[in-house]
Coordinates of C-alpha atoms in Angstrom, one line a residue:
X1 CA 70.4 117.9 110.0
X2 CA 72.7 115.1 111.2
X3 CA 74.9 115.9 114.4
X4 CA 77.6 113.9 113.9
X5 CA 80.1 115.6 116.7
X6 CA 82.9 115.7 114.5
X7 CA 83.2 119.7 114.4
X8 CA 83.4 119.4 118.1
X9 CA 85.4 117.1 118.9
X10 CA 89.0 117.9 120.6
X11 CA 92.1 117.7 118.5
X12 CA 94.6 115.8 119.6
X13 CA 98.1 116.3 117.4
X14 CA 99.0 119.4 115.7
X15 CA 101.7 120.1 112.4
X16 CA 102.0 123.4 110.7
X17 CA 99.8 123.7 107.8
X18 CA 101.2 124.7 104.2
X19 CA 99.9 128.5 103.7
X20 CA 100.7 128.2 99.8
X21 CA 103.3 127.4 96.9
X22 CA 103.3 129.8 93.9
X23 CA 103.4 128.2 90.4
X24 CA 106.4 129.1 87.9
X25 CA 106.0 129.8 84.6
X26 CA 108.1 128.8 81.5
X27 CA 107.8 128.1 77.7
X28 CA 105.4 125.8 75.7
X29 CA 107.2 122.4 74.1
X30 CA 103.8 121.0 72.9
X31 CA 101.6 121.4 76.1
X32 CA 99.9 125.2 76.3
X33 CA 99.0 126.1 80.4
X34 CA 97.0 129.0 79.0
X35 CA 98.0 132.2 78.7
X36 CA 97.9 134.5 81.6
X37 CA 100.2 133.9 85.5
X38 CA 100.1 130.5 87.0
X39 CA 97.7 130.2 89.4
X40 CA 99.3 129.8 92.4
X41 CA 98.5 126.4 95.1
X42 CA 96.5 127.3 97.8
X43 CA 96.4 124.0 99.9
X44 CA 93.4 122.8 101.7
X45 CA 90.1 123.5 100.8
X46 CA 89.2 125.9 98.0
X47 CA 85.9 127.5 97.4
X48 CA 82.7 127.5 99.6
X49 CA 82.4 124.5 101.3
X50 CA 79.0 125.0 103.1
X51 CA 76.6 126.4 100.6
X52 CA 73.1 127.1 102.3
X53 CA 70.4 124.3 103.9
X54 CA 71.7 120.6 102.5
X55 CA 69.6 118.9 100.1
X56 CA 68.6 115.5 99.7
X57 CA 68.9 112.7 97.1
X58 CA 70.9 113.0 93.8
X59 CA 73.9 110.6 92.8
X60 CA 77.3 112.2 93.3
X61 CA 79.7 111.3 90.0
X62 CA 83.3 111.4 91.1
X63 CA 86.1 110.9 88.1
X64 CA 88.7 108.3 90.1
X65 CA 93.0 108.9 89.8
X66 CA 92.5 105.1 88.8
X67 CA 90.2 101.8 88.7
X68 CA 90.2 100.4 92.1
X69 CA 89.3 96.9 91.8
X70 CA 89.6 95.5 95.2
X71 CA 88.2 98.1 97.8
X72 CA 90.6 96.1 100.4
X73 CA 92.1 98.6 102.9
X74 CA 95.1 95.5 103.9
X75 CA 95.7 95.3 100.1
X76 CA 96.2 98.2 98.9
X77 CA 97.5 101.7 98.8
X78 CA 95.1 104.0 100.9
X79 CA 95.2 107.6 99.4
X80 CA 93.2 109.4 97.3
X81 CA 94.4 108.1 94.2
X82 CA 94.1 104.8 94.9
X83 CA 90.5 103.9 95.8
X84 CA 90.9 105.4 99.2
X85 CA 88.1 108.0 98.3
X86 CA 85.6 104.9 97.7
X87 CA 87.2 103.1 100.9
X88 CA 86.8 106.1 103.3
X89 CA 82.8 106.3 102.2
X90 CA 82.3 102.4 102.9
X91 CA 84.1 102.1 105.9
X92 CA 84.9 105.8 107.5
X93 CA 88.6 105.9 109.6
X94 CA 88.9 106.1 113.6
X95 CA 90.1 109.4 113.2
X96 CA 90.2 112.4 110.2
X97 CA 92.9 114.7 110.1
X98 CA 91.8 118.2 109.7
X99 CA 94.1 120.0 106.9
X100 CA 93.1 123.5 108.2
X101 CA 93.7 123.3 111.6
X102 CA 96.3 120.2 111.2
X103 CA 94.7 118.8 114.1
X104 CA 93.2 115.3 114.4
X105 CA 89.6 114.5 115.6
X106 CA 88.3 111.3 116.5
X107 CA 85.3 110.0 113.5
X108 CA 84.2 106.4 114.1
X109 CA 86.5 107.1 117.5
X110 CA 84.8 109.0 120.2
X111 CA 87.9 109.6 121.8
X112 CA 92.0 108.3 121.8
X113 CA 94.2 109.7 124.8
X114 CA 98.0 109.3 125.4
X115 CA 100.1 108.2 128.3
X116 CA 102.7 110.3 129.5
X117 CA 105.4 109.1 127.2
X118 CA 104.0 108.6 124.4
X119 CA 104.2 104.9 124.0
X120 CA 100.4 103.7 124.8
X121 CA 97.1 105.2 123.2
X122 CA 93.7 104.5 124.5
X123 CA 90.9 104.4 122.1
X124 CA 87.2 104.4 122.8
X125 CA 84.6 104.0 120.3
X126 CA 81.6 105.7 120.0
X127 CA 78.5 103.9 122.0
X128 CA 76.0 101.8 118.7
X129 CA 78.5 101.8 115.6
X130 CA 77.0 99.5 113.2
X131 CA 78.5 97.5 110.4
X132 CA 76.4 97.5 107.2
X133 CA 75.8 94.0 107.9
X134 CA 73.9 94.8 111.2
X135 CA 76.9 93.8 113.4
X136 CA 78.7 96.0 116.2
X137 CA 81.4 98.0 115.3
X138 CA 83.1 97.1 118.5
X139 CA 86.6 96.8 120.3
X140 CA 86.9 93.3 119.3
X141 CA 86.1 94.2 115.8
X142 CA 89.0 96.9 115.6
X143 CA 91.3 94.5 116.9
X144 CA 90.3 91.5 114.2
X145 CA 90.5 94.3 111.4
X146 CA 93.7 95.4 112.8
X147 CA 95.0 92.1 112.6
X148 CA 93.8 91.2 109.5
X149 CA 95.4 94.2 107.8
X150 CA 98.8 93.0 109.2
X151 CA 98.4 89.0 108.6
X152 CA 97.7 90.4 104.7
X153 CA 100.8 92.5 104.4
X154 CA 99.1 95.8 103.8
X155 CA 101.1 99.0 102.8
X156 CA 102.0 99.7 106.6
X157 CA 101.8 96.3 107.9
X158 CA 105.0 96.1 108.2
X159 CA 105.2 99.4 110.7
X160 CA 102.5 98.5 112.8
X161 CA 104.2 94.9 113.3
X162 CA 107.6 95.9 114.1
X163 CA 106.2 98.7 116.1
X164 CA 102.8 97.9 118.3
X165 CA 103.7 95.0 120.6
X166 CA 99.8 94.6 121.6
X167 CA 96.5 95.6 121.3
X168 CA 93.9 95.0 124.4
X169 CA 90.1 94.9 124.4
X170 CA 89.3 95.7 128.9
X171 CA 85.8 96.4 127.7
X172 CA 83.7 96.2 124.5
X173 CA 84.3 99.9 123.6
X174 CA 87.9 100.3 124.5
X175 CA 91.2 99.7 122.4
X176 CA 94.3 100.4 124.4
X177 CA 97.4 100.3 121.6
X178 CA 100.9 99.4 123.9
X179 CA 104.1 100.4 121.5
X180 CA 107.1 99.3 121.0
X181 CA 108.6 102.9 122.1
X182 CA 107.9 106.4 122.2
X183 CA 106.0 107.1 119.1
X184 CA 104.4 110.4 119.4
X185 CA 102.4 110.4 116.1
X186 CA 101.4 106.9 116.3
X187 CA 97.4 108.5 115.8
X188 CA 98.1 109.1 112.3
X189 CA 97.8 105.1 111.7
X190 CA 94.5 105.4 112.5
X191 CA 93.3 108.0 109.8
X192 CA 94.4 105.5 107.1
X193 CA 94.1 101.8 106.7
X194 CA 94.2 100.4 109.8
X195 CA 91.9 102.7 110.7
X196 CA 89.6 101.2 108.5
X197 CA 87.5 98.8 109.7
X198 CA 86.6 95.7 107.9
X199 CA 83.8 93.7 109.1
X200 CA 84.6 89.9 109.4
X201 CA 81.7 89.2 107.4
X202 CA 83.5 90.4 104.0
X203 CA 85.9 87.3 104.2
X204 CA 83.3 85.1 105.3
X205 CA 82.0 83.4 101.6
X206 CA 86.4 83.3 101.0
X207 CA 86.3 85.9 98.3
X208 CA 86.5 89.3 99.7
X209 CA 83.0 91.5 99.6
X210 CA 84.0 95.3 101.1
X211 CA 81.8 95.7 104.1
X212 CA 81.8 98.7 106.6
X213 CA 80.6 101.0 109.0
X214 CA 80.7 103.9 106.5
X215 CA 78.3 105.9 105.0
X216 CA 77.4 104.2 101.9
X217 CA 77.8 100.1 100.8
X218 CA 78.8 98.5 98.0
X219 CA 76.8 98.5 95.2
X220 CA 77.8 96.9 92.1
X221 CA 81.6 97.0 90.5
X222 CA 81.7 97.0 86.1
X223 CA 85.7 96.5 85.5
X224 CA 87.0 99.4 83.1
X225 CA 83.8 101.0 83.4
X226 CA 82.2 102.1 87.0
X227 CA 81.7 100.9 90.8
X228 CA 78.6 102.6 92.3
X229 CA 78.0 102.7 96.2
X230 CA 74.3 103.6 97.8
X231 CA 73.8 105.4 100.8
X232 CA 72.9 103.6 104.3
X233 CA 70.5 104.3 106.6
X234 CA 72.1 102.9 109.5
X235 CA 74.8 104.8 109.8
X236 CA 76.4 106.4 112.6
X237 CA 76.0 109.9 111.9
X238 CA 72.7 109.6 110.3
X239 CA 71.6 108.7 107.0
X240 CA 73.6 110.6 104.0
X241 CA 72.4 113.5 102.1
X242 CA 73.6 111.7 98.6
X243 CA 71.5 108.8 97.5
X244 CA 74.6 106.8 95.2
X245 CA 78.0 107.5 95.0
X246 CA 79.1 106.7 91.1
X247 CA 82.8 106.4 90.2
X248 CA 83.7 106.3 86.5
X249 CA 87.5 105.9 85.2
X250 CA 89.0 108.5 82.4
X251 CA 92.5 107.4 82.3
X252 CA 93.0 110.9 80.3
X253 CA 93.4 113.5 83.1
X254 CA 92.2 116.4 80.2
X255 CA 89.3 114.3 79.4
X256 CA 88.5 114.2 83.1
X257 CA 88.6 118.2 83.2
X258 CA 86.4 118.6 80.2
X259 CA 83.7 116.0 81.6
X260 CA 83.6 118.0 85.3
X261 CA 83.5 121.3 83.2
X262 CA 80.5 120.2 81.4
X263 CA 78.7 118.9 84.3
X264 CA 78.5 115.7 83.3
X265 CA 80.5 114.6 86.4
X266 CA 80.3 116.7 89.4
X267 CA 83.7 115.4 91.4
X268 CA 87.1 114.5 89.5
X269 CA 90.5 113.2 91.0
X270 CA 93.4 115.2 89.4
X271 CA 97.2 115.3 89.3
X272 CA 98.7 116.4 86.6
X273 CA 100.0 120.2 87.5
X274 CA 99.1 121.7 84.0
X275 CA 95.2 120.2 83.9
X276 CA 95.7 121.0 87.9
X277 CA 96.3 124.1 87.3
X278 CA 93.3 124.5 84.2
X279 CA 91.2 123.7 86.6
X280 CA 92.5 126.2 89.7
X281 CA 92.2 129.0 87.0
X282 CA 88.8 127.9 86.1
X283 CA 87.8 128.2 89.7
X284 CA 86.8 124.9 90.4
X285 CA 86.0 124.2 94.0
X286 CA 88.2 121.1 96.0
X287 CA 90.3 119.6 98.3
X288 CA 94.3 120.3 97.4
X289 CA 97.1 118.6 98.6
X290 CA 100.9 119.0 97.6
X291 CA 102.7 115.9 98.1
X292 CA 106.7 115.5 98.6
X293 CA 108.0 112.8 96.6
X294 CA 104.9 112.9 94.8
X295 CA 106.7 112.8 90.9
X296 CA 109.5 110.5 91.1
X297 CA 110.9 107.7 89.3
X298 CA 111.7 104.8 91.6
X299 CA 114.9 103.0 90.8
X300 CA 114.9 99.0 91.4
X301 CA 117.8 98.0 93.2
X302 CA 117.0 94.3 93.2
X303 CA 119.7 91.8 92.2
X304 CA 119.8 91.9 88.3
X305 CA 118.8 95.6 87.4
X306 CA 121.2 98.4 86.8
X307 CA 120.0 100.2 90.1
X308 CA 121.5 97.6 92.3
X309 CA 125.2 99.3 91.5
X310 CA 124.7 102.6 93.5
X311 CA 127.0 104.1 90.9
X312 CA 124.8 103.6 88.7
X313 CA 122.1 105.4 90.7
X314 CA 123.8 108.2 91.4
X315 CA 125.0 108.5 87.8
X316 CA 121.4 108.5 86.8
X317 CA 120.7 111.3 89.7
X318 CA 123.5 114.1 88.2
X319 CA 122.1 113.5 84.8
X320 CA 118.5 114.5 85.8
X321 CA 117.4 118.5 85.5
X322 CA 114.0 118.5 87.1
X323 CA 113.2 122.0 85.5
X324 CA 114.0 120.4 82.4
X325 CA 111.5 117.7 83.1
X326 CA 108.7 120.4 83.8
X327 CA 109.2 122.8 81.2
X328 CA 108.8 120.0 79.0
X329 CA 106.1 118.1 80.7
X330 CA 104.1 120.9 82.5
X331 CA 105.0 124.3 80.9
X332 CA 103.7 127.0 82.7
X333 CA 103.1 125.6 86.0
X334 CA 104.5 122.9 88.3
X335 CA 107.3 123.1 91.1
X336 CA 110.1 121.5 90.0
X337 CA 112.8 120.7 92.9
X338 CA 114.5 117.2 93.8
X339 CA 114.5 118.3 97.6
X340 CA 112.8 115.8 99.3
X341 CA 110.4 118.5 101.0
X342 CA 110.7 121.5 99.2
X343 CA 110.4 125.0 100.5
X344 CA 106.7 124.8 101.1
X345 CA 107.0 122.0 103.2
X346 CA 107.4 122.6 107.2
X347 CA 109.3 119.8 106.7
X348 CA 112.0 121.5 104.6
X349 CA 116.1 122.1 106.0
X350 CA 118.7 124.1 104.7
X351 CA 120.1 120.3 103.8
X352 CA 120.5 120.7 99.5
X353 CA 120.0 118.0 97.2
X354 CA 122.4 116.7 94.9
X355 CA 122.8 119.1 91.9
X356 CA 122.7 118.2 88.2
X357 CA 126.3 117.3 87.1
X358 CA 126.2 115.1 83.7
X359 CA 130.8 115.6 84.0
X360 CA 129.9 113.4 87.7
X361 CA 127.0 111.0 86.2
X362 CA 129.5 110.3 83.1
X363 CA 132.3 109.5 85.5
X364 CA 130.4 107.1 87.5
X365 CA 128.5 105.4 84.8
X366 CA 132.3 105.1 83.3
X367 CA 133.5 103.2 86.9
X368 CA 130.4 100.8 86.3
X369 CA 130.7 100.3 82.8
X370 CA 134.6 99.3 83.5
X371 CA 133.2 96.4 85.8
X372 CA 130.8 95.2 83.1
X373 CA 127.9 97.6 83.1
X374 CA 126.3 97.9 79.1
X375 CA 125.0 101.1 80.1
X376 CA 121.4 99.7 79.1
X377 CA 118.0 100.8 81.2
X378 CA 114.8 100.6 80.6
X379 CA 112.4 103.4 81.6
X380 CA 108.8 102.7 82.7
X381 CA 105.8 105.0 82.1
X382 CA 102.1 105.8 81.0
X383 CA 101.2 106.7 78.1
X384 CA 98.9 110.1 79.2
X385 CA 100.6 113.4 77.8
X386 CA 102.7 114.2 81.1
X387 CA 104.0 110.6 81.8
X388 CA 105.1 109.9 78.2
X389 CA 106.8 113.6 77.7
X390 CA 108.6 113.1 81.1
X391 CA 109.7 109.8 79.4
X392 CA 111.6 111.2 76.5
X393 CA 112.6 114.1 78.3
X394 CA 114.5 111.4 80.9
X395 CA 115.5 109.2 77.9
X396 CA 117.2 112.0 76.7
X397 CA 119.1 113.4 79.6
X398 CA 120.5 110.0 80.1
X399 CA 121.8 109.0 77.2
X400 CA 123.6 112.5 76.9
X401 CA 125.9 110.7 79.9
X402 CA 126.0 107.4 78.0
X403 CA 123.6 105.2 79.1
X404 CA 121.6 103.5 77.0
X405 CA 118.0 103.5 76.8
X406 CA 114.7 101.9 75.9
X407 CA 110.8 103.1 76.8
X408 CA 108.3 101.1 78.2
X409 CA 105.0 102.7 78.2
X410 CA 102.2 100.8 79.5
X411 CA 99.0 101.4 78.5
X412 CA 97.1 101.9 81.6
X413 CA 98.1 103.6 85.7
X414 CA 96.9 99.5 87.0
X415 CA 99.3 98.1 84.4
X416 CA 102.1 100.2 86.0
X417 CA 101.3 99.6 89.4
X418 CA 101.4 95.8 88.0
X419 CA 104.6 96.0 86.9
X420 CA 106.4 98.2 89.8
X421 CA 105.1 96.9 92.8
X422 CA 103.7 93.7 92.2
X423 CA 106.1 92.0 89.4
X424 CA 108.8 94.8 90.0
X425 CA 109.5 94.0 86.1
X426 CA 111.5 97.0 85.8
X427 CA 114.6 99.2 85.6
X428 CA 113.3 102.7 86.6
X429 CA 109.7 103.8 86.7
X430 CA 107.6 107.2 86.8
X431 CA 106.4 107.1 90.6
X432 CA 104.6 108.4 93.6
X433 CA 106.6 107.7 97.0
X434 CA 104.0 110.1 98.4
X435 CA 105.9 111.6 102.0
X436 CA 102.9 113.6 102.8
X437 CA 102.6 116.7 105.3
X438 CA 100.5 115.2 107.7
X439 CA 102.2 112.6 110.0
X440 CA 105.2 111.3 107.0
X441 CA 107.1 109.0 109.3
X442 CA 104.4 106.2 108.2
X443 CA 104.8 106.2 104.7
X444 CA 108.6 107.1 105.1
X445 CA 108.9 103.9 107.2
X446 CA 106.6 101.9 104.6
X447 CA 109.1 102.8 101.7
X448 CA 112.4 103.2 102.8
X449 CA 112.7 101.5 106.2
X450 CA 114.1 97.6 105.7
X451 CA 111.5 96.3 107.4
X452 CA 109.0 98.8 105.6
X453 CA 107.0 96.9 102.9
X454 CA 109.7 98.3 100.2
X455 CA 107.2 97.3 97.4
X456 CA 108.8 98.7 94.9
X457 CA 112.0 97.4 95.3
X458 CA 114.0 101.3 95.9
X459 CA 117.5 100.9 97.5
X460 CA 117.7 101.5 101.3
X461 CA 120.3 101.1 103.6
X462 CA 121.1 100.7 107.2
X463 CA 122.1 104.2 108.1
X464 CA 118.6 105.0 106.2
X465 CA 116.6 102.7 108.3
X466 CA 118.2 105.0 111.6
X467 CA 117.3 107.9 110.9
X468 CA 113.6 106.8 109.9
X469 CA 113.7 104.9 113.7
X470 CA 114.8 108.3 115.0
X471 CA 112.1 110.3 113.6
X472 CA 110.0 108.1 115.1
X473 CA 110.5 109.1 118.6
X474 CA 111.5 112.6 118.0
X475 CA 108.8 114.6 120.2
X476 CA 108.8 118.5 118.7
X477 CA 108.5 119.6 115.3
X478 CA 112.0 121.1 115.3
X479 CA 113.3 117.6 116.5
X480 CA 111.5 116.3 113.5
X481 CA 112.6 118.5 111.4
X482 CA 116.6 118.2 112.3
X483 CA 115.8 114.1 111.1
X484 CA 114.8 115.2 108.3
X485 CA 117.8 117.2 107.2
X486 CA 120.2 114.1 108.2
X487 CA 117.3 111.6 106.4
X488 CA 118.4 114.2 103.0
X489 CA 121.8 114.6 103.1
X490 CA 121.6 110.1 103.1
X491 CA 119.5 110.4 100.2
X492 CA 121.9 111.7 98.6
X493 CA 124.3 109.4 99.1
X494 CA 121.5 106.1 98.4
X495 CA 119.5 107.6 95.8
X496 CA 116.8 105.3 95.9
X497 CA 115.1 107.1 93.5
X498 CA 115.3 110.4 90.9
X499 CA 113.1 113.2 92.1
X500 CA 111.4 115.9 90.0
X501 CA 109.1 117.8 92.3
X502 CA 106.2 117.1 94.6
X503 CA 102.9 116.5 93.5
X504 CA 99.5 118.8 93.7
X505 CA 96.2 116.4 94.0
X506 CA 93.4 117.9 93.7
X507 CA 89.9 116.3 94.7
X508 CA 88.2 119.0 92.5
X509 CA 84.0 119.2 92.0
X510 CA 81.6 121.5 90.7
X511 CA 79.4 124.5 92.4
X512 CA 76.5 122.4 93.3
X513 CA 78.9 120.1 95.4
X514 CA 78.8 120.9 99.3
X515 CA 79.6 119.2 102.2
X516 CA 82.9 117.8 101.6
X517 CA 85.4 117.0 104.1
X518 CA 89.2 116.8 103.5
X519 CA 91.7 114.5 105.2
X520 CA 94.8 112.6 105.0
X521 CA 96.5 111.0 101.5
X522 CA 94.6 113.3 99.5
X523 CA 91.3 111.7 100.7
X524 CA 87.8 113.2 101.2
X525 CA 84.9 112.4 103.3
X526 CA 81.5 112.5 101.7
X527 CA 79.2 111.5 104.6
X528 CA 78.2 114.6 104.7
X529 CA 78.3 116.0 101.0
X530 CA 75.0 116.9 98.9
X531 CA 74.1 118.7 96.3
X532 CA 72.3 121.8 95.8
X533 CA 69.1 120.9 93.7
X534 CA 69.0 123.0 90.2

């Protein structure tokens, strides 16, 4: 049995945990929930996680959200849907958040303290981390993969650069972080991609090989097809249970369900609320997360597209009915609300949204039409049930104001990542902004700030940009929470995107699965998972 000291280590931060949000129900329009109540979202873990005496050997086969070509932590998203599951397992995160307690606990970090005020955090490593390539996982080696992932541009590069002045290495297992100001939370960077640690020696032959201190290496990558990683001996907290880690991409979310219900796979990434939900009612096992901002559809505000009026975006806002969009999409289940946080959230305020008004959205689109707007948009999407029926159900909406427009659905989720935050050759676009529960003021600062990353090309504004600043330093959770009511109430007035409800993401898996360990973004830890032996 390893002893890994990660159940007994002290947490350091604390937010309120979600206790649950209860599905609603509504009428079919060509996608049947099943018969019977929603089943209601029970966030965090679901189903016994322990399961007896671990067994060992056996390959774990894990369904991914999408194909995750370059296992990069500085280029790339790092959540659960984007090849952070695969990341985490090659090269594990300074510190895990723990969903049930909402505390965070140090993992490759033995320990991280604060000052008095909030504005420096000493880290020290535990004593004989490894790489996978035999070299020390050491303070210098935090501090070059730290600085790496900003040099690249990474999804929070941008935060970490405008807001840790330094980094110093006194000794070889001490990291002491000096910040710009008080930034309470600042510990949550370290659960994510900085707190991944990339060994030098993956940028050593000039094309990038991912290499860790995690429980498992890189095995061998087959493009639309699999990458499988193998378990390491040398690592930290002992050898794992699991011999391989295999993930396979089903762009079909259904035909992800049907494969982990006939035990073909044992582990499957899922988002979409109705096959969410199948799977809930089932009573699959998992790891569930609700995400605010989690369905969205961005709006580019660059020079040239119709979002860069803000009359236009705000037009586009009072024509949208999220229910509508639901009902349509996900009959039967789903939460459909354009609150930023809804009412699960501990985020949430008494601060509304704006409502649906297509007399307002007509009106506006009329004032930009009159200064040489052709009311013509083009709406980006997938082409998997959900996406493509939320498409149409949009399309609609709008051009009952007047606007006029035409679909673009790609074929595959990497061909609309392509297109929105690489090329950002697009009008509006089915999203994930992804402000999650635990520690949001990263990922808010990453896509709304003006000195975030803003990837995506979404509108933001001065007054915006403020307000994130001030959530920064705000020390208490009510503090927090009264930013948060001021950061809606300027949504409203930016729209920077159209927002339909937040997101469940379930890392689901099958009854022989055990061991599992949730964290941030929707991720899971499988140092420790195994399976039972049939």
């Amino acid at each position: 049995m390893k002893t890994s000291g990660k159940s007994r280590a002290a947490g350091l931060l604390a937010v309120a945990v979600m206790a649950s949000a209860c599905a609603w129900q509504s009428g079919g329009d060509g996608r049947d929930a099943g018969a019977g109540k929603p089943a209601e979202y029970t966030v965090g873990m679901i189903g016994d996680a322990a399961g007896g005496k671990p067994a060992d050997g056996g390959t774990l086969t894990f369904a991914a959200y999408a194909e995750a070509g370059l296992l990069d932590p500085a280029e790339t998203i790092v959540a659960g849907s984007t090849g952070g599951v695969e990341m985490a397992a090659i090269y594990d995160v300074l510190m895990r958040w723990d969903g049930k307690t909402g505390e965070l606990h140090p993992q490759l970090a033995e320990d991280l303290k604060a000052n008095g005020d909030g504005t420096e955090f000493t880290l020290r490593l535990r004593d004989g981390v490894t790489f996978s390539d035999g070299t020390t996982l050491d303070a210098q080696a935090v501090k070059w993969s730290i600085e790496r992932y900003v040099k690249k541009g990474a999804d929070e590069a941008a935060l970490w650069k405008n807001n840790v002045k330094a980094m110093e290495t006194p000794d070889e297992r001490t990291v002491v972080f000096k910040l710009a100001q008080k930034w309470p939370t600042f510990p949550y960077m370290l659960t994510t991609g900085p707190g991944m640690i990339v060994a030098k020696s993956s940028d050593a032959k000039g094309k990038f090989t991912p290499v860790g201190a995690g429980a498992f290496t890189f095995e061998s990558y087959k493009p639309k097809e699999e990458t499988v990683l193998k378990a390491r001996a040398g690592y930290w907290g002992g050898k794992p249970h699991l011999d391989r880690i295999r993930l396979v991409y089903v762009d079909d979310p259904n035909a992800a369900l049907d494969t982990l219900n006939t035990g073909r796979i044992q582990s499957a990434f899922l988002r979409d609320p109705l096959v969410v939900q199948k799977a809930l009612k089932a009573g699959r096992h998992g790891y569930l997360s609700m995400v605010a901002l989690g369905n969205v559809a961005v709006i580019n505000a660059t020079p040239g597209h119709p979002g860069a009026d803000p009359r236009v975006r705000k037009a586009m806002h009072y024509a949208m009915e999220p229910e509508v969009i639901y009902r349509r999409a996900y009959p039967g289940t789903g939460l459909a609300s354009n609150a930023l946080f809804p009412e699960f959230s501990v985020w949430h305020t008494g601060v509304k949204p704006l409502p649906y008004d297509p007399d307002k959205a007509r009106e506006l689109l009329k004032q930009a039409k009159a200064d040489g707007y052709d009311g013509k948009v083009t709406w980006l999407d997938a082409q998997d049930p959900a996406s493509r029926t939320t498409a149409l159900a949009a399309k609609a909406m709008l051009e009952n104001v007047g606007f006029d427009v035409e679909l673009d659905l790609v074929r595959s989720i990497a061909d609309q990542i392509t297109k929105v935050s690489v090329r950002k050759s697009y009008d509006v676009a089915g999203w994930g902004i992804s402000w999650r529960e635990a520690g949001p003021f990263g990922r808010m600062y990453a896509t709304l700030h003006a000195k975030g990353n803003l990837t995506v090309g979404m509108a933001t504004t001065p007054k915006m940009s403020a307000l994130i600043e001030e959530l920064r330093s705000a020390g208490t959770q009510e503090e927090q929470r009264a930013v948060m009511g001021r950061v809606q109430a300027q949504w409203n007035e930016d729209v920077p995107a159209l927002v339909f409800g937040p997101q469940p993401e379930l890392v689901a898996w099958t009854d022989d699965v055990h061991g599992v360990v949730g964290t941030v973004n929707s991720m899971v830890l499988l140092d420790d998972a195994w399976l039972a032996k049939g």
